[in-house]
């Protein structure tokens, strides 16, 4: 068996993103959290660096790095700011990805290219009041009126909803759930006030209303009635990318905790000499090793065009729970300083919690995994 190794280009991507995060994101991450906003200037720079379309082929304005490159980038971004990682995830791995996975050539040139170049911001509109975990139960409707689709309904918890220019929308038509591309400057589209959240405060989350929003007939994505499957396929990539962000945040927390443990003195010695602290660091490292192994194993399979539905559910489940545990240990190792806003640890602790909820709750992931295991008679 060959050794798993990143290519030179992938390593260069990582070091480019790391430098950018160190210089441009870490210094303002606390401000992003406090002001509950990612500066437009930062979004512009992310676009100029090609990070808002890193996974897509170059012919569609992307970086050509595929899912492995996307995971490398999200790992590094999440080390600095999970709000920014969330913004990128909603824009790229689910919002724009609907068009990449399901769109025709014309739609890709018209909508995916500006999204991938960061000239436009994307979002993914699936969730509704009665359709959270039960996404099949969505009520937003679309009907054809001459040469236009007319969309009516309400979406909830839409990440980037208030700042997106192009959204991928799932609505019910005569033939079932169907996907559409909607430009947000269409009359009848409106975003409500941002939700007040515990963490990832810099990432905006809004309700969206579609009040007789008219879009051209050609903005339907894929086949009518096949939109639910497209939403699920898109979430396969989204959940994997979420795992990568959890991995990056976990690595950052282990490094910060190790540094602190080697410097903080109690009982005339550094706390790194205490087995209680060492055990926490060991557990954190072991979880990170498992996360890294599963994220890149699955990302490689995704780039090989394999079906990774249940594997991405495993990645999402494991990595989000691992990060929560790691963030908790990081607070514990830092003691009072872990609880203080002087350090980024408490922000990671708050930001981490959402990962067990969005992109499908961990209970939904367990359902997906169990269904696969039962179907395959216990094989993974
Ligand atoms: S976005 C919203 C997230 N919402 C969810 O994830 C919803 C959760 N629910 C579900 O996933 C589904 O409803 C479940 C299925 C799983 C419950 N590939 O019979 P079914 C086909 C291909 O299973 P149900 C968000 O939060 C299936 O074969 N096809 O349906 C973003 C069948 O087809 P057919 C698939 O039991 C927030 C049909 O679909 C797949 O009702 C921001 C029906 O399936 C598949 N995978 O429900 C994110 N699955 O009829 C930013 C199913 O032909 C994140 N099918 O047999 C950024 C992260 C990083 C930052 C982190 C820092 C904090």
mmCIF file of N, CA and C and ligand atoms in Angstrom, residues 70 74 82-83 85-86 89-90 93-94 124 126-127 132-136 157 159 200 226 228-229 232-233 235-236 238-239 241-242 245-246 307 309 351-352 354-355 357-361 364-365 368 371, ligand 1:
data_model
loop_
_atom_site.group_PDB
_atom_site.id
_atom_site.type_symbol
_atom_site.label_atom_id
_atom_site.label_comp_id
_atom_site.label_asym_id
_atom_site.label_seq_id
_atom_site.Cartn_x
_atom_site.Cartn_y
_atom_site.Cartn_z
ATOM 1 N N UNK A 70 -10.224 21.578 -0.798
ATOM 2 C CA UNK A 70 -11.231 22.302 -0.018
ATOM 3 C C UNK A 70 -11.058 21.990 1.487
ATOM 4 N N UNK A 74 -10.311 24.572 4.478
ATOM 5 C CA UNK A 74 -11.232 24.774 5.602
ATOM 6 C C UNK A 74 -10.576 24.469 6.947
ATOM 7 N N UNK A 82 -14.032 30.279 13.061
ATOM 8 C CA UNK A 82 -15.065 29.345 12.610
ATOM 9 C C UNK A 82 -16.245 30.060 11.956
ATOM 10 N N UNK A 83 -16.434 31.328 12.263
ATOM 11 C CA UNK A 83 -17.484 32.087 11.556
ATOM 12 C C UNK A 83 -17.123 32.185 10.077
ATOM 13 N N UNK A 85 -15.141 30.151 8.425
ATOM 14 C CA UNK A 85 -15.261 28.803 7.842
ATOM 15 C C UNK A 85 -16.722 28.494 7.511
ATOM 16 N N UNK A 86 -17.620 28.952 8.364
ATOM 17 C CA UNK A 86 -19.047 28.705 8.125
ATOM 18 C C UNK A 86 -19.520 29.481 6.900
ATOM 19 N N UNK A 89 -18.217 27.660 3.914
ATOM 20 C CA UNK A 89 -18.912 26.379 3.718
ATOM 21 C C UNK A 89 -20.286 26.571 3.093
ATOM 22 N N UNK A 90 -21.038 27.532 3.613
ATOM 23 C CA UNK A 90 -22.394 27.757 3.094
ATOM 24 C C UNK A 90 -22.346 28.272 1.663
ATOM 25 N N UNK A 93 -19.441 24.929 -0.399
ATOM 26 C CA UNK A 93 -19.631 23.469 -0.410
ATOM 27 C C UNK A 93 -21.096 23.067 -0.470
ATOM 28 N N UNK A 94 -22.015 24.001 -0.165
ATOM 29 C CA UNK A 94 -23.430 23.662 -0.379
ATOM 30 C C UNK A 94 -24.114 24.649 -1.344
ATOM 31 N N UNK A 124 -27.548 28.235 0.584
ATOM 32 C CA UNK A 124 -28.278 26.987 0.323
ATOM 33 C C UNK A 124 -29.589 27.060 1.097
ATOM 34 N N UNK A 126 -32.692 25.229 2.095
ATOM 35 C CA UNK A 126 -33.443 23.981 2.209
ATOM 36 C C UNK A 126 -34.384 24.034 3.417
ATOM 37 N N UNK A 127 -33.833 24.381 4.572
ATOM 38 C CA UNK A 127 -34.558 24.278 5.836
ATOM 39 C C UNK A 127 -35.783 25.200 5.918
ATOM 40 N N UNK A 132 -36.805 20.663 9.266
ATOM 41 C CA UNK A 132 -35.436 20.789 9.753
ATOM 42 C C UNK A 132 -34.743 19.470 9.469
ATOM 43 N N UNK A 133 -34.842 18.532 10.435
ATOM 44 C CA UNK A 133 -34.342 17.170 10.169
ATOM 45 C C UNK A 133 -35.162 16.521 9.067
ATOM 46 N N UNK A 134 -36.473 16.788 9.096
ATOM 47 C CA UNK A 134 -37.379 16.186 8.107
ATOM 48 C C UNK A 134 -37.443 17.085 6.874
ATOM 49 N N UNK A 135 -36.308 17.164 6.171
ATOM 50 C CA UNK A 135 -36.213 18.135 5.073
ATOM 51 C C UNK A 135 -37.160 17.809 3.918
ATOM 52 N N UNK A 136 -37.575 16.547 3.821
ATOM 53 C CA UNK A 136 -38.495 16.150 2.745
ATOM 54 C C UNK A 136 -39.854 16.849 2.898
ATOM 55 N N UNK A 157 -33.199 29.641 9.089
ATOM 56 C CA UNK A 157 -31.823 29.268 9.431
ATOM 57 C C UNK A 157 -30.920 29.220 8.197
ATOM 58 N N UNK A 159 -27.831 30.174 6.408
ATOM 59 C CA UNK A 159 -26.505 30.767 6.577
ATOM 60 C C UNK A 159 -26.185 31.589 5.328
ATOM 61 N N UNK A 200 -20.445 31.098 16.437
ATOM 62 C CA UNK A 200 -20.275 31.508 15.014
ATOM 63 C C UNK A 200 -21.077 32.782 14.734
ATOM 64 N N UNK A 226 -36.374 15.947 -8.917
ATOM 65 C CA UNK A 226 -35.170 15.237 -8.447
ATOM 66 C C UNK A 226 -34.325 16.114 -7.520
ATOM 67 N N UNK A 228 -34.568 16.707 -4.266
ATOM 68 C CA UNK A 228 -34.224 16.223 -2.922
ATOM 69 C C UNK A 228 -32.918 15.423 -2.967
ATOM 70 N N UNK A 229 -32.798 14.598 -4.006
ATOM 71 C CA UNK A 229 -31.576 13.790 -4.134
ATOM 72 C C UNK A 229 -30.367 14.703 -4.341
ATOM 73 N N UNK A 232 -29.386 16.129 -1.026
ATOM 74 C CA UNK A 232 -28.681 15.137 -0.206
ATOM 75 C C UNK A 232 -27.252 14.931 -0.691
ATOM 76 N N UNK A 233 -27.086 14.891 -2.025
ATOM 77 C CA UNK A 233 -25.730 14.725 -2.588
ATOM 78 C C UNK A 233 -24.854 15.919 -2.236
ATOM 79 N N UNK A 235 -25.192 17.776 0.404
ATOM 80 C CA UNK A 235 -24.866 17.695 1.835
ATOM 81 C C UNK A 235 -23.775 16.658 2.117
ATOM 82 N N UNK A 236 -23.636 15.669 1.245
ATOM 83 C CA UNK A 236 -22.524 14.707 1.412
ATOM 84 C C UNK A 236 -21.198 15.475 1.456
ATOM 85 N N UNK A 238 -20.911 18.782 1.950
ATOM 86 C CA UNK A 238 -20.953 19.757 3.047
ATOM 87 C C UNK A 238 -20.528 19.137 4.372
ATOM 88 N N UNK A 239 -21.010 17.936 4.634
ATOM 89 C CA UNK A 239 -20.714 17.278 5.924
ATOM 90 C C UNK A 239 -19.239 16.897 6.033
ATOM 91 N N UNK A 241 -16.781 18.562 4.515
ATOM 92 C CA UNK A 241 -16.080 19.835 4.725
ATOM 93 C C UNK A 241 -16.215 20.313 6.158
ATOM 94 N N UNK A 242 -17.354 20.052 6.755
ATOM 95 C CA UNK A 242 -17.568 20.413 8.163
ATOM 96 C C UNK A 242 -16.570 19.636 9.036
ATOM 97 N N UNK A 245 -13.269 21.352 8.928
ATOM 98 C CA UNK A 245 -13.218 22.556 9.765
ATOM 99 C C UNK A 245 -13.052 22.165 11.238
ATOM 100 N N UNK A 246 -13.746 21.119 11.658
ATOM 101 C CA UNK A 246 -13.607 20.641 13.051
ATOM 102 C C UNK A 246 -12.171 20.183 13.311
ATOM 103 N N UNK A 307 -19.394 7.095 -4.139
ATOM 104 C CA UNK A 307 -20.511 7.516 -3.293
ATOM 105 C C UNK A 307 -20.013 7.501 -1.843
ATOM 106 N N UNK A 309 -21.885 8.834 0.845
ATOM 107 C CA UNK A 309 -22.988 9.302 1.701
ATOM 108 C C UNK A 309 -22.827 8.904 3.168
ATOM 109 N N UNK A 351 -18.240 28.304 19.501
ATOM 110 C CA UNK A 351 -18.406 28.076 18.056
ATOM 111 C C UNK A 351 -18.541 26.600 17.710
ATOM 112 N N UNK A 352 -17.904 25.773 18.505
ATOM 113 C CA UNK A 352 -17.859 24.349 18.174
ATOM 114 C C UNK A 352 -19.238 23.682 18.240
ATOM 115 N N UNK A 354 -22.299 24.210 17.372
ATOM 116 C CA UNK A 354 -23.243 24.160 16.251
ATOM 117 C C UNK A 354 -22.989 22.960 15.326
ATOM 118 N N UNK A 355 -21.743 22.487 15.329
ATOM 119 C CA UNK A 355 -21.408 21.410 14.381
ATOM 120 C C UNK A 355 -22.184 20.126 14.624
ATOM 121 N N UNK A 357 -25.253 20.204 15.223
ATOM 122 C CA UNK A 357 -26.631 20.523 14.845
ATOM 123 C C UNK A 357 -26.784 20.760 13.345
ATOM 124 N N UNK A 358 -25.949 21.693 12.787
ATOM 125 C CA UNK A 358 -26.252 22.012 11.376
ATOM 126 C C UNK A 358 -25.685 20.979 10.407
ATOM 127 N N UNK A 359 -26.093 21.118 9.172
ATOM 128 C CA UNK A 359 -25.814 20.141 8.099
ATOM 129 C C UNK A 359 -26.380 18.756 8.454
ATOM 130 N N UNK A 360 -27.479 18.748 9.210
ATOM 131 C CA UNK A 360 -28.094 17.500 9.664
ATOM 132 C C UNK A 360 -27.600 17.175 11.057
ATOM 133 N N UNK A 361 -28.525 17.074 12.019
ATOM 134 C CA UNK A 361 -28.111 16.815 13.403
ATOM 135 C C UNK A 361 -27.339 15.482 13.475
ATOM 136 N N UNK A 364 -29.495 12.525 13.056
ATOM 137 C CA UNK A 364 -29.793 12.198 11.646
ATOM 138 C C UNK A 364 -28.613 11.431 11.024
ATOM 139 N N UNK A 365 -27.391 11.867 11.356
ATOM 140 C CA UNK A 365 -26.205 11.152 10.812
ATOM 141 C C UNK A 365 -26.213 9.700 11.286
ATOM 142 N N UNK A 368 -28.525 7.729 9.172
ATOM 143 C CA UNK A 368 -27.971 7.436 7.833
ATOM 144 C C UNK A 368 -26.969 6.280 7.937
ATOM 145 N N UNK A 371 -28.756 2.914 8.727
ATOM 146 C CA UNK A 371 -29.474 2.371 7.567
ATOM 147 C C UNK A 371 -28.491 1.651 6.632
HETATM 148 S S1 LIG B 1 -28.268 22.875 5.522
HETATM 149 C C1 LIG B 1 -29.608 21.934 6.124
HETATM 150 C C2 LIG B 1 -29.204 20.632 6.615
HETATM 151 N N1 LIG B 1 -30.329 19.767 6.703
HETATM 152 C C3 LIG B 1 -30.177 18.490 6.761
HETATM 153 O O1 LIG B 1 -29.089 17.978 6.739
HETATM 154 C C4 LIG B 1 -31.440 17.715 6.771
HETATM 155 C C5 LIG B 1 -31.328 16.426 7.519
HETATM 156 N N2 LIG B 1 -32.164 15.433 6.910
HETATM 157 C C6 LIG B 1 -31.720 14.559 5.974
HETATM 158 O O2 LIG B 1 -30.517 14.496 5.672
HETATM 159 C C7 LIG B 1 -32.740 13.716 5.269
HETATM 160 O O3 LIG B 1 -33.989 14.345 5.342
HETATM 161 C C8 LIG B 1 -32.803 12.264 5.792
HETATM 162 C C9 LIG B 1 -33.557 11.439 4.730
HETATM 163 C C10 LIG B 1 -31.445 11.619 5.829
HETATM 164 C C11 LIG B 1 -33.441 12.221 7.153
HETATM 165 N N3 LIG B 1 -27.245 10.756 -2.156
HETATM 166 O O4 LIG B 1 -35.900 7.984 1.823
HETATM 167 P P1 LIG B 1 -34.848 9.042 2.069
HETATM 168 C C12 LIG B 1 -32.229 9.626 -1.911
HETATM 169 C C13 LIG B 1 -28.089 10.426 -3.152
HETATM 170 O O5 LIG B 1 -33.659 8.659 2.832
HETATM 171 P P2 LIG B 1 -35.997 10.681 4.187
HETATM 172 C C14 LIG B 1 -27.419 23.423 6.876
HETATM 173 O O6 LIG B 1 -27.671 23.104 7.999
HETATM 174 C C15 LIG B 1 -32.796 8.281 -1.519
HETATM 175 O O7 LIG B 1 -32.140 7.215 -2.172
HETATM 176 N N4 LIG B 1 -29.386 10.149 -2.937
HETATM 177 O O8 LIG B 1 -35.554 10.356 2.688
HETATM 178 C C16 LIG B 1 -26.277 24.299 6.503
HETATM 179 C C17 LIG B 1 -34.226 8.431 -1.986
HETATM 180 O O9 LIG B 1 -34.235 8.339 -3.410
HETATM 181 P P3 LIG B 1 -35.320 7.443 -4.178
HETATM 182 C C18 LIG B 1 -29.833 10.203 -1.673
HETATM 183 O O10 LIG B 1 -36.058 9.433 4.992
HETATM 184 C C19 LIG B 1 -25.811 25.263 7.530
HETATM 185 C C20 LIG B 1 -34.534 9.888 -1.657
HETATM 186 O O11 LIG B 1 -33.273 10.550 -1.628
HETATM 187 C C21 LIG B 1 -29.013 10.540 -0.586
HETATM 188 O O12 LIG B 1 -37.152 11.579 4.129
HETATM 189 C C22 LIG B 1 -24.566 25.993 7.116
HETATM 190 C C23 LIG B 1 -35.252 10.048 -0.337
HETATM 191 O O13 LIG B 1 -34.369 9.598 0.660
HETATM 192 C C24 LIG B 1 -27.671 10.816 -0.883
HETATM 193 N N5 LIG B 1 -26.822 11.171 0.089
HETATM 194 O O14 LIG B 1 -34.829 11.629 4.763
HETATM 195 C C25 LIG B 1 -23.456 25.140 6.753
HETATM 196 N N6 LIG B 1 -29.750 10.526 0.540
HETATM 197 O O15 LIG B 1 -36.648 7.998 -3.771
HETATM 198 C C26 LIG B 1 -22.118 25.743 6.724
HETATM 199 C C27 LIG B 1 -30.995 10.174 0.198
HETATM 200 O O16 LIG B 1 -35.009 7.604 -5.634
HETATM 201 C C28 LIG B 1 -21.200 24.681 7.128
HETATM 202 N N7 LIG B 1 -31.042 9.982 -1.140
HETATM 203 O O17 LIG B 1 -35.089 6.052 -3.666
HETATM 204 C C29 LIG B 1 -19.790 24.983 7.181
HETATM 205 C C30 LIG B 1 -19.113 23.965 8.031
HETATM 206 C C31 LIG B 1 -17.813 24.339 8.552
HETATM 207 C C32 LIG B 1 -17.707 25.354 9.616
HETATM 208 C C33 LIG B 1 -17.799 24.873 10.897
HETATM 209 C C34 LIG B 1 -17.395 25.884 11.928
HETATM 210 C C35 LIG B 1 -18.363 26.028 13.051
#
